[in-house]
Amino acid sequence: MPTEQPLTDAGAAAPDVPAPEVQAAPDTELRLRMYRTMLECRLFEQRTHELFLAGLVRGTTHLGIGQEAVAAGFAAAMRPDDWTFCTYRGHNHTLARGTPMTPVLLELVGKQGALMGTKGGSMHLTSVEHGVMGSYAIVGAHLPIAVGAAWSAQYRKTDQVAVCFFGDGTTNIGSFHEALNMAVVWKAPVVFVCENNQYMEYTPIRSVTAVDRPAADRASAYGLEDLVVDGNDVEAVYAMARRTIARARAGEGPSLVEAVTYRHGGHSRADPGTYRPEEEVKAWLSRDPIPAQRARLLKAGVAEEDLARVEAEVKAAVADAEKAAREAPDPDPAVATTHLWADGGAEWRS
Amino acid sequence: MPTEQPLTDAGAAAPDVPAPEVQAAPDTELRLRMYRTMLECRLFEQRTHELFLAGLVRGTTHLGIGQEAVAAGFAAAMRPDDWTFCTYRGHNHTLARGTPMTPVLLELVGKQGALMGTKGGSMHLTSVEHGVMGSYAIVGAHLPIAVGAAWSAQYRKTDQVAVCFFGDGTTNIGSFHEALNMAVVWKAPVVFVCENNQYMEYTPIRSVTAVDRPAADRASAYGLEDLVVDGNDVEAVYAMARRTIARARAGEGPSLVEAVTYRHGGHSRADPGTYRPEEEVKAWLSRDPIPAQRARLLKAGVAEEDLARVEAEVKAAVADAEKAAREAPDPDPAVATTHLWADGGAEWRS
Amino acid sequence: MAELTYRQAVARGIAQEMERDPSVVALGEDIAAAGGVFKTTEGLLAKFGPERVRDTPISEQAIIGAAMGAAMTGLRPVAELMFSDFFGVAWDMVANQIAKTRYMTDGQVSLPLVIRTANGGGLRFGAQHSQSIENWAMAIPGLKVVAPSTPHDMVGLMASAIRDPDPVIVCEHKSLFADKADVDDGEIVVPLGQARVVREGTDATVVALAAMVPRALAAAERLAENGGPSLEVIDLRTLVPLDMTTVLESVRKTSRLFTVEENPRLCGWGAEVVSIVAEEAIYSLDGPLVRITTPHVPLAANPVLEDAQMPSADRIVDVVTTTMEATG
Amino acid sequence: MAELTYRQAVARGIAQEMERDPSVVALGEDIAAAGGVFKTTEGLLAKFGPERVRDTPISEQAIIGAAMGAAMTGLRPVAELMFSDFFGVAWDMVANQIAKTRYMTDGQVSLPLVIRTANGGGLRFGAQHSQSIENWAMAIPGLKVVAPSTPHDMVGLMASAIRDPDPVIVCEHKSLFADKADVDDGEIVVPLGQARVVREGTDATVVALAAMVPRALAAAERLAENGGPSLEVIDLRTLVPLDMTTVLESVRKTSRLFTVEENPRLCGWGAEVVSIVAEEAIYSLDGPLVRITTPHVPLAANPVLEDAQMPSADRIVDVVTTTMEATG
Ligand SMILES: Cc1ncc(C[n+]2csc(CCOP(=O)(O)OP(=O)(O)O)c2C)c(N)n1
Ligand SMILES: Cc1ncc(C[n+]2csc(CCOP(=O)(O)OP(=O)(O)O)c2C)c(N)n1
Ligand SMILES: [Mg+2]
Ligand SMILES: [Mg+2]
């Protein structure tokens, strides 16, 4: 288990990681882009949390702080017309596909100009324009939905791929089983990515799961290869993404990847996360994917000022989004009865 | 696959069968009892089908003709206070636990004196008195329910065991996955028995399943041993039942058994079963578990007249049940509004 | 003009739409090679091939989930739930995902899909294979609900359901599958949201759906023969959109309303229709608003019991007669 | 006498019954070690131990199915569905198995179990975590349905639900968890099926449930202060069994009925109550029967939108006033 692994300064966990394939080795520009993406996720979410505490963000939020490498690594390997299906913990995935920060933050604060008219909120971020086909808040629901999208790509011969992200706890719900079986039988171009952050909400996954590796140990039940990657190493994730997406696009069928990672905070804004042993948290904080990638880039000869510039640009983008969020007006209550139907309305009488 | 297996005259399929354990070897009395049980199931169902064609049995029926060895082998290894959970294809399991034929047939023809007041019908046979905790007609539903019964035995320290029978098609539905995982995590005393008769309703299981062996190839996903038995060899089934029930009773947790078998007829009374290749049907008919066991008993020195007596007794019992079924009056329509609630009534206003 | 069974009308409606639109695909258990366990999809595999007509595993969440994913990415899936009772195992997909996603995404996601299902009682299948779930669907914002009572309407409403840009639940009534009627050749399209006055009358309005329509008609004829009250019988045909215009017009004329529902007593579509009338037309009424329903119990497998549970022409005659006499 | 939150009342009601009956067990996601994500089961693990208070995987079908299997074999399980929206993933177990099994087996199988769930809106959780599903359950024969509005009723109705020999759905309203009130010490048991007149009035009857009760009361007080109509407010408390005796008595006195429902418009409990009144008390009425509900759309996450959707004291005042004036 990760916490027992030797922690290198770069934070790469040894055992489980498959050697990144050569042809998938990212060039500096791409490595820098993934660093930027992770930073966008991190700074956006940190600010979101502050705005939540300040009472500007309402409702609930589920932060992915600590898990950015999974979103960034996969997004970097996806084609613009590929599809992302993710969960209520979906800020990272939504931003990683290129959705601008401002409409996303407006959705979280619930103001005009929001990504979804403020109807969905944090748990349901969707940007079809950017291939983000939805953040789903009922555990497991989006796995079969992703299979359906993959089937559509297969039928329409568009060679698009669906990538479906979910958590460790999701591997114990029925729709996981149904989706995996159907995807394999139909050879659907879908990649299932389990972000194993070790916990459901407050319950350790190992205490409620029949096997040690909630996703990888289930792969054989669908005739799939057992794939595990260090979810805190963005380049290892990228390599795995390249490999599994290429397989899907080539018509060779689905894959199931277990990305081992950790959320730095609690499950949701309501949760301090105190049920987690201190050493465990400490060990994982020391494996933060962002400083790890920064160190790796410096080692690779990227100049400190180039990194500093990226960091300044991301900070500025977050600040702009915040400014917009503070200034935007509340929505018109009439919005509440729009877009139930394709005609834009909500009439049920004829 | 069975059809490719050498068919011995006794019809025992070689490869998949685990050697029956010595201490589990049944004595002649028990072997004869299992033969009688299979015969009761067979003759009862054959007569039921005739009565259906004669218009006496109404609604639907799902016959288990050809699969009797699974019911008989497990029932012989169960304690009277153990629990059976089965499906709409449940006549065999209901009779095998000792439920008398007459109330069962009365339930099928829908007359007074029926096992369940004629409310349930063929698909829902239940006789709590005989440990038959229900025949469930929504695929997969009874697997979690059996886990709950096993949990109750564990909590109440009664060392009862729940045995849950279901088909190959059921291995692809969500509740299968949820039940198996929870049973293992809770070490529940439950034995899951997949009667792999090769088909869902009309669809071959292999055409919709990601693995070759719908149950056995899923065992590892729950950390369980991969167990397959020839479902047409009642003594092999008995040995497997002894072994898995003993494990459950000893507190060592659940098992998942795949019993390879075949239904001689169609899925239900509406189905001629024409979608099945002739040679496949022929091969399986030649592996009929009942003549196979009869031959084995003769070889073991059981006298022809003893077998003939058993056969005569079973025929007589079926005839008695039929006589009762023909003579019994229709139910009182007022029965329709009884036993919704524990008070015996169906009042929803206070 | 050709004689068609209600069962055949299902396949004809689907085929009509698959021919005009290659994005229409069908999926479900045993629907392709076997032509459906009710033989309602017979011939589709032969005509349109395995890419468009797919057999699935017993995985209702995956069937409905896949239909949703395909619908949001350019296809028009027609998914079958073999028995409507099986909505239970896929209810999250239907009620929480399909019904809500267009709304939650403020219109970004379109879900032009159909879920067809064998609904209703009368076949002695017992409590888990005989339910009427049109109310389950009607209670969920974001679902349209259709329940045809004739072969013609089945073809035409199936066509409209498949063409509709929003999710539509099509309830195919098990006990009507064998019904025959002459149906026009060529394309048939019946718009959603239009109730049909199947019999004109002056003394009371009877609103029915699916298998209850012929029973309401039989009751009306019997009353007419015996000099009883003259009933106007309305076939709602669709529950969402709900054509209250036709119902209210009729009630204002007859000043009496009876609803005939197959579903259990509580919270049915009849309660909705009655409540709308009780708010909007109360001053036009001459007497109580009466719902004729199955009692609030599951359906029994036994024919004697099941027949006693479901509203029959006899019961409609009795209830109408006693109500009109007691309050005339 | 101790001050108790509605949230604490849940745990107190369960603990009261676990103390008197060792066959009562509790299961659900995060209910044991964490004391529940809403902290409604805090302290139960410490008091009763892991054998009786169990954390489960995210497997709602298994949670509810296991509760059923345990109930039919001698236990009295109290299962939690964290949010009532999750009934969707376990609906087959609830509607097809638990509700029907005693009936189908002609009384052979007893199912003394409780399913508790955080129900309702107001917390800005959006469409998939804010639904009111009491109607889903009410429409299914074989389920009893409880929805307390106060800490005292929560303790007492939870106790009755656990003691009841039949399956009971207990709806715990999310927006009431923080409400405080003084609650008697010692055992509290409130029988199922008894509505409560929370405010006497003469001009109109207002029937409400759970979080709508305080809103109906606020509206009544405001109208009283402004010399408006005098409202009699009834808290239904349980939907099945349904106490129509209390409602009909009140309506016969006031000759007016308004229902206040949080659930979407169509086929709600309000439609059932209105329909019964429209059949049984139509001649006592002075005006239309009016339902005040959330419109037939999902709940939005945004506070401005959600507040506009759910019935508020203001809206109740407006609807009552305009209706009484227009039809007085
Ligand atoms: C069907 C269902 N059950 C329960 C929940 C409540 N819930 C929301 S998130 C969560 C934990 C999910 O854990 P995991 O899959 O590991 O994802 P993570 O939150 O760790 O990213 C639970 C139980 C839900 N949303 N849906
Ligand atoms: C959830 C659900 N889906 C579909 C059905 C319809 N159905 C009844 S039996 C059956 C086939 C089941 O196949 P299997 O599990 O192999 O059992 P067998 O009938 O072969 O004994 C199907 C699809 C059902 N009853 N429940
Ligand atoms: Mg997790
Ligand atoms: Mg089978």
Short mmCIF file of C-alpha atoms and ligand atoms in Angstrom, two decimals, chain B residues 62 67 87-89 137-139 166-171 173 195 197 199-201 205 263 267, chain C residues 29-30 58 60 82-83 86 89 129, ligand 2:
data_model
loop_
_atom_site.label_atom_id
_atom_site.label_comp_id
_atom_site.label_asym_id
_atom_site.label_seq_id
_atom_site.Cartn_x
_atom_site.Cartn_y
_atom_site.Cartn_z
CA HIS B 62 -40.75 -22.19 -15.38
CA GLN B 67 -31.72 -29.52 -13.26
CA THR B 87 -36.05 -18.21 -8.21
CA TYR B 88 -39.25 -18.42 -10.26
CA ARG B 89 -37.70 -21.70 -11.45
CA ALA B 137 -39.00 -13.44 -9.73
CA ILE B 138 -36.90 -10.34 -10.22
CA VAL B 139 -33.50 -11.53 -11.29
CA PHE B 166 -29.82 -18.53 -9.18
CA GLY B 167 -29.06 -18.80 -12.87
CA ASP B 168 -26.14 -17.95 -15.11
CA GLY B 169 -27.86 -14.84 -16.43
CA THR B 170 -28.12 -13.51 -12.91
CA THR B 171 -24.35 -13.14 -12.67
CA ILE B 173 -26.89 -7.99 -12.69
CA GLU B 195 -27.20 -23.13 -11.87
CA ASN B 197 -28.01 -23.92 -17.67
CA TYR B 199 -29.15 -19.61 -21.28
CA MET B 200 -30.91 -16.56 -19.95
CA GLU B 201 -34.40 -16.71 -21.38
CA ILE B 205 -25.15 -16.70 -21.69
CA ARG B 263 -32.92 -27.26 -18.81
CA HIS B 267 -37.47 -21.04 -20.44
CA GLU C 29 -32.97 -8.50 -23.25
CA ASP C 30 -33.93 -11.06 -25.91
CA ILE C 58 -29.57 -9.03 -17.69
CA GLU C 60 -31.13 -3.14 -16.53
CA MET C 82 -39.12 -6.46 -20.50
CA PHE C 83 -41.65 -5.97 -17.69
CA PHE C 86 -38.19 -3.96 -13.68
CA VAL C 89 -33.85 -2.14 -10.71
CA HIS C 129 -44.87 -8.99 -13.27
C1 LIG E 2 -34.29 -7.80 -13.23
C2 LIG E 2 -34.94 -8.75 -14.17
N1 LIG E 2 -34.65 -8.67 -15.49
C3 LIG E 2 -35.22 -9.50 -16.38
C4 LIG E 2 -36.11 -10.46 -15.96
C5 LIG E 2 -36.81 -11.36 -16.98
N2 LIG E 2 -36.24 -12.71 -16.87
C6 LIG E 2 -36.84 -13.65 -16.12
S1 LIG E 2 -35.95 -15.06 -16.10
C7 LIG E 2 -34.76 -14.41 -17.07
C8 LIG E 2 -33.57 -15.22 -17.45
C9 LIG E 2 -32.74 -15.53 -16.25
O1 LIG E 2 -31.69 -16.33 -16.64
P1 LIG E 2 -30.86 -17.17 -15.58
O2 LIG E 2 -30.40 -16.26 -14.48
O3 LIG E 2 -29.80 -17.91 -16.31
O4 LIG E 2 -31.90 -18.16 -14.91
P2 LIG E 2 -32.67 -19.37 -15.62
O5 LIG E 2 -33.98 -18.79 -16.10
O6 LIG E 2 -31.81 -19.87 -16.73
O7 LIG E 2 -32.89 -20.38 -14.55
C10 LIG E 2 -35.06 -13.10 -17.43
C11 LIG E 2 -34.22 -12.25 -18.28
C12 LIG E 2 -36.41 -10.52 -14.58
N3 LIG E 2 -37.31 -11.40 -14.10
N4 LIG E 2 -35.81 -9.67 -13.72
#
